[in-house]
Amino acid sequence: MQDAEQGSAPELDGQGLRIAMVQARFNESITDALAAACRDELLALGVDAEDIDLVRVPGALEVPLALQALAESESYDALIALGCVIRGETYHFELVANESAAGVTRVALDYQIPIANAILTTEDTAQAEARQTGKGRDAARVAVEMARLLEDL
């Protein structure tokens, strides 16, 4: 849903937040761009560079386990999942897309930590490239907004 109306967002302030990103290496040119855009936006929102950690894993299916380890550390205010799954000719696409998303959600709920899910699921590389920067920035904004929301709840 590119260009979907996202509604009005509160003014975001990331100062003092600790955030970790988990980046899948599969489709690395896409995930590198996602991570760079995400980091740049976190910095623009006031998150200190020293408070942003990056963990790299082989692929999207490994992202939830790394998120779980980070959540268990109780060192972070929010986490960010970064990956890219591009449809192929087999059922593998659905399996990876669905299971990685379910794992990310389960970790967020089990550990009550905000996780911005920016694991792209696209039909082709062109769609992924069209979304890599915007979704990276969106993930940073979601992480900061949800971390602040949970502080207030």
Short mmCIF file of N, CA and C in Angstrom, two decimals:
data_model
loop_
_atom_site.label_atom_id
_atom_site.label_comp_id
_atom_site.label_asym_id
_atom_site.label_seq_id
_atom_site.Cartn_x
_atom_site.Cartn_y
_atom_site.Cartn_z
N MET A 1 0.83 -1.19 0.00
CA MET A 1 0.00 0.00 0.00
C MET A 1 0.87 1.24 0.00
N GLN A 2 1.65 1.36 -1.01
CA GLN A 2 2.50 2.53 -1.13
C GLN A 2 1.61 3.76 -1.30
N ASP A 3 2.02 4.84 -0.67
CA ASP A 3 1.29 6.11 -0.69
C ASP A 3 -0.04 6.05 0.05
N ALA A 4 -0.22 5.07 0.93
CA ALA A 4 -1.44 5.00 1.72
C ALA A 4 -1.42 6.11 2.76
N GLU A 5 -2.58 6.65 3.07
CA GLU A 5 -2.65 7.69 4.10
C GLU A 5 -2.34 7.06 5.44
N GLN A 6 -1.37 7.63 6.15
CA GLN A 6 -0.94 7.07 7.42
C GLN A 6 -1.50 7.80 8.62
N GLY A 7 -2.29 8.82 8.39
CA GLY A 7 -2.85 9.58 9.50
C GLY A 7 -1.83 10.54 10.07
N SER A 8 -2.28 11.34 11.03
CA SER A 8 -1.38 12.32 11.64
C SER A 8 -0.57 11.64 12.73
N ALA A 9 0.69 11.96 12.78
CA ALA A 9 1.60 11.38 13.77
C ALA A 9 1.99 12.44 14.78
N PRO A 10 2.25 12.01 16.00
CA PRO A 10 2.72 12.98 17.00
C PRO A 10 4.13 13.44 16.67
N GLU A 11 4.52 14.53 17.29
CA GLU A 11 5.91 14.98 17.18
C GLU A 11 6.78 13.92 17.84
N LEU A 12 7.80 13.47 17.15
CA LEU A 12 8.60 12.36 17.65
C LEU A 12 9.94 12.85 18.20
N ASP A 13 10.33 12.32 19.34
CA ASP A 13 11.60 12.66 19.97
C ASP A 13 12.27 11.37 20.43
N GLY A 14 13.37 11.02 19.79
CA GLY A 14 14.07 9.79 20.11
C GLY A 14 15.18 9.94 21.14
N GLN A 15 15.35 11.15 21.69
CA GLN A 15 16.43 11.36 22.66
C GLN A 15 16.30 10.41 23.84
N GLY A 16 17.41 9.77 24.18
CA GLY A 16 17.44 8.88 25.32
C GLY A 16 16.99 7.47 25.05
N LEU A 17 16.49 7.20 23.85
CA LEU A 17 16.04 5.84 23.53
C LEU A 17 17.22 4.99 23.07
N ARG A 18 17.16 3.71 23.40
CA ARG A 18 18.11 2.71 22.89
C ARG A 18 17.34 1.82 21.94
N ILE A 19 17.84 1.70 20.73
CA ILE A 19 17.13 0.95 19.69
C ILE A 19 18.11 0.03 18.97
N ALA A 20 17.66 -1.20 18.72
CA ALA A 20 18.48 -2.15 17.96
C ALA A 20 17.74 -2.54 16.68
N MET A 21 18.52 -2.67 15.63
CA MET A 21 18.00 -3.12 14.34
C MET A 21 18.55 -4.52 14.06
N VAL A 22 17.71 -5.39 13.55
CA VAL A 22 18.15 -6.71 13.09
C VAL A 22 17.96 -6.74 11.59
N GLN A 23 19.07 -6.89 10.88
CA GLN A 23 19.06 -6.84 9.41
C GLN A 23 19.38 -8.21 8.83
N ALA A 24 18.49 -8.71 7.98
CA ALA A 24 18.76 -9.93 7.23
C ALA A 24 19.71 -9.60 6.07
N ARG A 25 20.68 -10.47 5.85
CA ARG A 25 21.63 -10.24 4.76
C ARG A 25 21.08 -10.67 3.40
N PHE A 26 20.14 -11.58 3.36
CA PHE A 26 19.59 -12.03 2.08
C PHE A 26 18.99 -10.83 1.36
N ASN A 27 19.25 -10.69 0.08
CA ASN A 27 18.89 -9.49 -0.69
C ASN A 27 19.58 -8.26 -0.07
N GLU A 28 20.87 -8.41 0.12
CA GLU A 28 21.67 -7.46 0.90
C GLU A 28 21.66 -6.03 0.37
N SER A 29 21.63 -5.85 -0.94
CA SER A 29 21.62 -4.47 -1.43
C SER A 29 20.36 -3.74 -0.97
N ILE A 30 19.26 -4.46 -0.91
CA ILE A 30 17.99 -3.88 -0.44
C ILE A 30 18.07 -3.65 1.07
N THR A 31 18.52 -4.66 1.82
CA THR A 31 18.52 -4.53 3.27
C THR A 31 19.57 -3.53 3.76
N ASP A 32 20.66 -3.39 3.01
CA ASP A 32 21.63 -2.34 3.36
C ASP A 32 20.99 -0.96 3.23
N ALA A 33 20.21 -0.76 2.17
CA ALA A 33 19.53 0.53 1.98
C ALA A 33 18.46 0.74 3.05
N LEU A 34 17.74 -0.30 3.41
CA LEU A 34 16.75 -0.20 4.50
C LEU A 34 17.44 0.24 5.79
N ALA A 35 18.55 -0.43 6.12
CA ALA A 35 19.27 -0.13 7.36
C ALA A 35 19.82 1.29 7.36
N ALA A 36 20.36 1.72 6.24
CA ALA A 36 20.92 3.08 6.17
C ALA A 36 19.82 4.13 6.34
N ALA A 37 18.70 3.94 5.67
CA ALA A 37 17.59 4.90 5.79
C ALA A 37 17.04 4.90 7.21
N CYS A 38 16.95 3.74 7.80
CA CYS A 38 16.44 3.61 9.16
C CYS A 38 17.37 4.32 10.15
N ARG A 39 18.64 4.06 10.04
CA ARG A 39 19.62 4.69 10.93
C ARG A 39 19.61 6.22 10.76
N ASP A 40 19.59 6.67 9.52
CA ASP A 40 19.56 8.11 9.27
C ASP A 40 18.33 8.76 9.91
N GLU A 41 17.19 8.10 9.82
CA GLU A 41 15.97 8.66 10.40
C GLU A 41 16.02 8.62 11.93
N LEU A 42 16.56 7.55 12.50
CA LEU A 42 16.71 7.51 13.95
C LEU A 42 17.57 8.67 14.43
N LEU A 43 18.67 8.91 13.74
CA LEU A 43 19.54 10.04 14.10
C LEU A 43 18.80 11.36 13.97
N ALA A 44 18.03 11.52 12.89
CA ALA A 44 17.27 12.75 12.69
C ALA A 44 16.21 12.95 13.77
N LEU A 45 15.74 11.86 14.35
CA LEU A 45 14.73 11.94 15.41
C LEU A 45 15.36 12.15 16.79
N GLY A 46 16.69 12.21 16.84
CA GLY A 46 17.36 12.51 18.09
C GLY A 46 17.94 11.32 18.83
N VAL A 47 17.85 10.13 18.26
CA VAL A 47 18.48 8.97 18.89
C VAL A 47 19.98 9.12 18.72
N ASP A 48 20.71 8.97 19.80
CA ASP A 48 22.18 9.09 19.76
C ASP A 48 22.77 7.91 19.00
N ALA A 49 23.77 8.16 18.19
CA ALA A 49 24.41 7.10 17.40
C ALA A 49 24.89 5.95 18.27
N GLU A 50 25.35 6.26 19.47
CA GLU A 50 25.83 5.22 20.38
C GLU A 50 24.71 4.37 20.94
N ASP A 51 23.47 4.82 20.79
CA ASP A 51 22.31 4.09 21.29
C ASP A 51 21.59 3.31 20.19
N ILE A 52 22.23 3.18 19.04
CA ILE A 52 21.68 2.40 17.92
C ILE A 52 22.61 1.23 17.67
N ASP A 53 22.08 0.03 17.80
CA ASP A 53 22.86 -1.18 17.54
C ASP A 53 22.31 -1.88 16.30
N LEU A 54 23.20 -2.56 15.60
CA LEU A 54 22.83 -3.32 14.40
C LEU A 54 23.35 -4.74 14.54
N VAL A 55 22.44 -5.69 14.37
CA VAL A 55 22.77 -7.11 14.36
C VAL A 55 22.38 -7.64 12.99
N ARG A 56 23.29 -8.39 12.37
CA ARG A 56 23.01 -8.96 11.04
C ARG A 56 22.84 -10.46 11.16
N VAL A 57 21.84 -10.97 10.45
CA VAL A 57 21.53 -12.41 10.43
C VAL A 57 21.43 -12.86 8.98
N PRO A 58 21.48 -14.18 8.72
CA PRO A 58 21.45 -14.66 7.33
C PRO A 58 20.21 -14.25 6.54
N GLY A 59 19.02 -14.46 7.08
CA GLY A 59 17.81 -14.19 6.31
C GLY A 59 16.64 -13.83 7.20
N ALA A 60 15.48 -13.65 6.58
CA ALA A 60 14.29 -13.19 7.30
C ALA A 60 13.83 -14.18 8.37
N LEU A 61 14.03 -15.47 8.14
CA LEU A 61 13.60 -16.46 9.13
C LEU A 61 14.44 -16.41 10.40
N GLU A 62 15.64 -15.86 10.32
CA GLU A 62 16.51 -15.76 11.48
C GLU A 62 16.29 -14.47 12.28
N VAL A 63 15.58 -13.53 11.70
CA VAL A 63 15.35 -12.24 12.37
C VAL A 63 14.65 -12.40 13.71
N PRO A 64 13.56 -13.18 13.82
CA PRO A 64 12.87 -13.28 15.12
C PRO A 64 13.74 -13.80 16.26
N LEU A 65 14.61 -14.76 15.99
CA LEU A 65 15.46 -15.29 17.06
C LEU A 65 16.41 -14.22 17.57
N ALA A 66 17.00 -13.43 16.67
CA ALA A 66 17.87 -12.34 17.10
C ALA A 66 17.08 -11.29 17.87
N LEU A 67 15.87 -10.98 17.40
CA LEU A 67 15.02 -10.03 18.14
C LEU A 67 14.73 -10.55 19.54
N GLN A 68 14.47 -11.83 19.65
CA GLN A 68 14.18 -12.42 20.96
C GLN A 68 15.37 -12.27 21.90
N ALA A 69 16.57 -12.54 21.41
CA ALA A 69 17.76 -12.40 22.25
C ALA A 69 17.94 -10.95 22.69
N LEU A 70 17.70 -10.01 21.78
CA LEU A 70 17.81 -8.60 22.13
C LEU A 70 16.74 -8.20 23.15
N ALA A 71 15.53 -8.69 22.97
CA ALA A 71 14.45 -8.39 23.91
C ALA A 71 14.78 -8.95 25.29
N GLU A 72 15.32 -10.15 25.33
CA GLU A 72 15.67 -10.77 26.62
C GLU A 72 16.76 -9.98 27.36
N SER A 73 17.57 -9.25 26.63
CA SER A 73 18.62 -8.47 27.27
C SER A 73 18.07 -7.29 28.08
N GLU A 74 16.85 -6.90 27.79
CA GLU A 74 16.18 -5.76 28.44
C GLU A 74 17.02 -4.48 28.35
N SER A 75 17.76 -4.35 27.25
CA SER A 75 18.64 -3.20 27.05
C SER A 75 18.07 -2.17 26.08
N TYR A 76 16.91 -2.46 25.48
CA TYR A 76 16.41 -1.62 24.40
C TYR A 76 14.98 -1.16 24.67
N ASP A 77 14.68 0.03 24.14
CA ASP A 77 13.32 0.57 24.23
C ASP A 77 12.46 0.12 23.06
N ALA A 78 13.10 -0.22 21.94
CA ALA A 78 12.39 -0.68 20.76
C ALA A 78 13.37 -1.45 19.87
N LEU A 79 12.82 -2.28 19.02
CA LEU A 79 13.60 -3.06 18.07
C LEU A 79 13.04 -2.84 16.68
N ILE A 80 13.88 -3.12 15.68
CA ILE A 80 13.46 -2.94 14.28
C ILE A 80 13.90 -4.16 13.49
N ALA A 81 12.97 -4.76 12.75
CA ALA A 81 13.24 -5.91 11.89
C ALA A 81 13.38 -5.42 10.45
N LEU A 82 14.52 -5.73 9.83
CA LEU A 82 14.80 -5.31 8.46
C LEU A 82 15.11 -6.53 7.60
N GLY A 83 14.42 -6.65 6.49
CA GLY A 83 14.67 -7.77 5.60
C GLY A 83 13.95 -7.57 4.28
N CYS A 84 14.16 -8.51 3.38
CA CYS A 84 13.52 -8.42 2.07
C CYS A 84 13.30 -9.83 1.53
N VAL A 85 12.04 -10.15 1.31
CA VAL A 85 11.65 -11.44 0.74
C VAL A 85 10.99 -11.14 -0.60
N ILE A 86 11.59 -11.65 -1.67
CA ILE A 86 11.07 -11.41 -3.02
C ILE A 86 10.47 -12.71 -3.55
N ARG A 87 9.27 -12.61 -4.09
CA ARG A 87 8.56 -13.80 -4.58
C ARG A 87 9.38 -14.52 -5.64
N GLY A 88 9.41 -15.82 -5.51
CA GLY A 88 10.05 -16.67 -6.51
C GLY A 88 9.01 -17.56 -7.16
N GLU A 89 9.44 -18.68 -7.64
CA GLU A 89 8.53 -19.60 -8.35
C GLU A 89 7.95 -20.68 -7.46
N THR A 90 8.33 -20.70 -6.18
CA THR A 90 7.84 -21.77 -5.31
C THR A 90 7.10 -21.19 -4.12
N TYR A 91 6.57 -22.09 -3.31
CA TYR A 91 5.83 -21.74 -2.10
C TYR A 91 6.73 -21.14 -1.02
N HIS A 92 8.02 -21.23 -1.20
CA HIS A 92 8.98 -20.75 -0.20
C HIS A 92 8.73 -19.29 0.18
N PHE A 93 8.33 -18.47 -0.78
CA PHE A 93 8.06 -17.06 -0.51
C PHE A 93 7.01 -16.91 0.60
N GLU A 94 5.89 -17.62 0.46
CA GLU A 94 4.82 -17.52 1.45
C GLU A 94 5.29 -18.00 2.81
N LEU A 95 6.03 -19.09 2.82
CA LEU A 95 6.53 -19.63 4.07
C LEU A 95 7.42 -18.61 4.78
N VAL A 96 8.39 -18.07 4.09
CA VAL A 96 9.33 -17.11 4.70
C VAL A 96 8.60 -15.83 5.11
N ALA A 97 7.75 -15.31 4.24
CA ALA A 97 7.03 -14.07 4.55
C ALA A 97 6.13 -14.25 5.77
N ASN A 98 5.35 -15.31 5.78
CA ASN A 98 4.40 -15.52 6.87
C ASN A 98 5.09 -15.87 8.18
N GLU A 99 6.05 -16.76 8.14
CA GLU A 99 6.70 -17.20 9.37
C GLU A 99 7.58 -16.11 9.98
N SER A 100 8.26 -15.33 9.17
CA SER A 100 9.07 -14.26 9.74
C SER A 100 8.17 -13.21 10.38
N ALA A 101 7.07 -12.86 9.73
CA ALA A 101 6.15 -11.88 10.30
C ALA A 101 5.53 -12.39 11.60
N ALA A 102 5.14 -13.66 11.62
CA ALA A 102 4.56 -14.24 12.84
C ALA A 102 5.58 -14.25 13.96
N GLY A 103 6.83 -14.56 13.65
CA GLY A 103 7.88 -14.58 14.67
C GLY A 103 8.14 -13.20 15.24
N VAL A 104 8.18 -12.20 14.38
CA VAL A 104 8.40 -10.82 14.83
C VAL A 104 7.27 -10.40 15.77
N THR A 105 6.05 -10.67 15.37
CA THR A 105 4.89 -10.31 16.20
C THR A 105 4.92 -11.04 17.53
N ARG A 106 5.26 -12.33 17.50
CA ARG A 106 5.28 -13.11 18.73
C ARG A 106 6.31 -12.55 19.72
N VAL A 107 7.49 -12.18 19.23
CA VAL A 107 8.51 -11.61 20.12
C VAL A 107 8.00 -10.30 20.73
N ALA A 108 7.40 -9.45 19.92
CA ALA A 108 6.89 -8.17 20.43
C ALA A 108 5.86 -8.40 21.54
N LEU A 109 4.95 -9.32 21.32
CA LEU A 109 3.90 -9.58 22.31
C LEU A 109 4.44 -10.31 23.54
N ASP A 110 5.31 -11.29 23.34
CA ASP A 110 5.85 -12.06 24.46
C ASP A 110 6.70 -11.20 25.39
N TYR A 111 7.46 -10.27 24.80
CA TYR A 111 8.38 -9.47 25.59
C TYR A 111 7.89 -8.04 25.81
N GLN A 112 6.72 -7.72 25.31
CA GLN A 112 6.13 -6.40 25.45
C GLN A 112 7.12 -5.30 25.08
N ILE A 113 7.70 -5.46 23.89
CA ILE A 113 8.64 -4.47 23.37
C ILE A 113 8.19 -4.10 21.96
N PRO A 114 8.18 -2.82 21.63
CA PRO A 114 7.80 -2.44 20.27
C PRO A 114 8.82 -2.96 19.26
N ILE A 115 8.31 -3.56 18.20
CA ILE A 115 9.16 -3.99 17.09
C ILE A 115 8.55 -3.46 15.80
N ALA A 116 9.28 -2.60 15.13
CA ALA A 116 8.84 -2.10 13.83
C ALA A 116 9.25 -3.14 12.79
N ASN A 117 8.29 -3.67 12.07
CA ASN A 117 8.55 -4.72 11.10
C ASN A 117 8.72 -4.12 9.72
N ALA A 118 9.96 -4.05 9.25
CA ALA A 118 10.26 -3.57 7.90
C ALA A 118 10.90 -4.69 7.10
N ILE A 119 10.30 -5.88 7.20
CA ILE A 119 10.71 -6.97 6.32
C ILE A 119 9.82 -6.85 5.09
N LEU A 120 10.41 -6.36 4.01
CA LEU A 120 9.67 -6.16 2.78
C LEU A 120 9.27 -7.50 2.18
N THR A 121 8.08 -7.59 1.65
CA THR A 121 7.62 -8.76 0.91
C THR A 121 7.09 -8.25 -0.43
N THR A 122 7.85 -8.50 -1.47
CA THR A 122 7.52 -7.90 -2.77
C THR A 122 7.50 -8.95 -3.87
N GLU A 123 6.91 -8.55 -4.98
CA GLU A 123 6.82 -9.44 -6.15
C GLU A 123 8.14 -9.50 -6.91
N ASP A 124 8.92 -8.41 -6.86
CA ASP A 124 10.16 -8.37 -7.63
C ASP A 124 11.13 -7.36 -7.02
N THR A 125 12.34 -7.35 -7.55
CA THR A 125 13.37 -6.46 -7.04
C THR A 125 13.00 -4.99 -7.22
N ALA A 126 12.36 -4.66 -8.33
CA ALA A 126 11.98 -3.26 -8.57
C ALA A 126 11.05 -2.74 -7.48
N GLN A 127 10.10 -3.57 -7.06
CA GLN A 127 9.20 -3.16 -5.97
C GLN A 127 9.97 -2.96 -4.67
N ALA A 128 10.92 -3.84 -4.40
CA ALA A 128 11.73 -3.72 -3.18
C ALA A 128 12.55 -2.44 -3.22
N GLU A 129 13.18 -2.17 -4.35
CA GLU A 129 14.00 -0.96 -4.48
C GLU A 129 13.16 0.30 -4.32
N ALA A 130 11.92 0.26 -4.80
CA ALA A 130 11.03 1.42 -4.69
C ALA A 130 10.63 1.69 -3.24
N ARG A 131 10.72 0.68 -2.39
CA ARG A 131 10.26 0.81 -1.00
C ARG A 131 11.39 0.91 0.02
N GLN A 132 12.61 0.59 -0.37
CA GLN A 132 13.69 0.41 0.60
C GLN A 132 13.95 1.65 1.46
N THR A 133 13.97 2.81 0.89
CA THR A 133 14.28 4.02 1.67
C THR A 133 13.08 4.44 2.52
N GLY A 134 11.92 4.50 1.93
CA GLY A 134 10.72 4.92 2.66
C GLY A 134 10.37 4.00 3.81
N LYS A 135 10.46 2.71 3.59
CA LYS A 135 10.14 1.76 4.65
C LYS A 135 11.19 1.76 5.75
N GLY A 136 12.44 2.02 5.39
CA GLY A 136 13.47 2.16 6.41
C GLY A 136 13.19 3.34 7.32
N ARG A 137 12.83 4.47 6.71
CA ARG A 137 12.48 5.66 7.51
C ARG A 137 11.22 5.40 8.34
N ASP A 138 10.22 4.77 7.72
CA ASP A 138 8.98 4.47 8.45
C ASP A 138 9.25 3.61 9.68
N ALA A 139 10.12 2.62 9.53
CA ALA A 139 10.42 1.73 10.66
C ALA A 139 11.02 2.50 11.82
N ALA A 140 11.91 3.42 11.53
CA ALA A 140 12.51 4.25 12.58
C ALA A 140 11.44 5.06 13.30
N ARG A 141 10.55 5.65 12.54
CA ARG A 141 9.49 6.48 13.13
C ARG A 141 8.55 5.63 13.99
N VAL A 142 8.20 4.45 13.50
CA VAL A 142 7.32 3.55 14.26
C VAL A 142 8.00 3.15 15.57
N ALA A 143 9.28 2.81 15.51
CA ALA A 143 9.99 2.39 16.72
C ALA A 143 9.99 3.49 17.77
N VAL A 144 10.28 4.71 17.37
CA VAL A 144 10.31 5.83 18.32
C VAL A 144 8.92 6.11 18.86
N GLU A 145 7.93 6.16 17.96
CA GLU A 145 6.56 6.45 18.41
C GLU A 145 6.06 5.40 19.39
N MET A 146 6.28 4.13 19.08
CA MET A 146 5.77 3.07 19.95
C MET A 146 6.55 2.99 21.27
N ALA A 147 7.84 3.27 21.24
CA ALA A 147 8.61 3.29 22.49
C ALA A 147 8.05 4.36 23.42
N ARG A 148 7.77 5.53 22.88
CA ARG A 148 7.21 6.62 23.68
C ARG A 148 5.79 6.27 24.17
N LEU A 149 5.00 5.65 23.30
CA LEU A 149 3.65 5.27 23.69
C LEU A 149 3.68 4.29 24.87
N LEU A 150 4.54 3.29 24.80
CA LEU A 150 4.60 2.31 25.88
C LEU A 150 5.10 2.92 27.18
N GLU A 151 5.94 3.95 27.08
CA GLU A 151 6.35 4.67 28.29
C GLU A 151 5.15 5.30 28.98
N ASP A 152 4.19 5.76 28.17
CA ASP A 152 3.02 6.46 28.70
C ASP A 152 1.91 5.54 29.18
N LEU A 153 1.92 4.30 28.72
CA LEU A 153 0.82 3.39 29.07
C LEU A 153 1.00 2.71 30.42
#
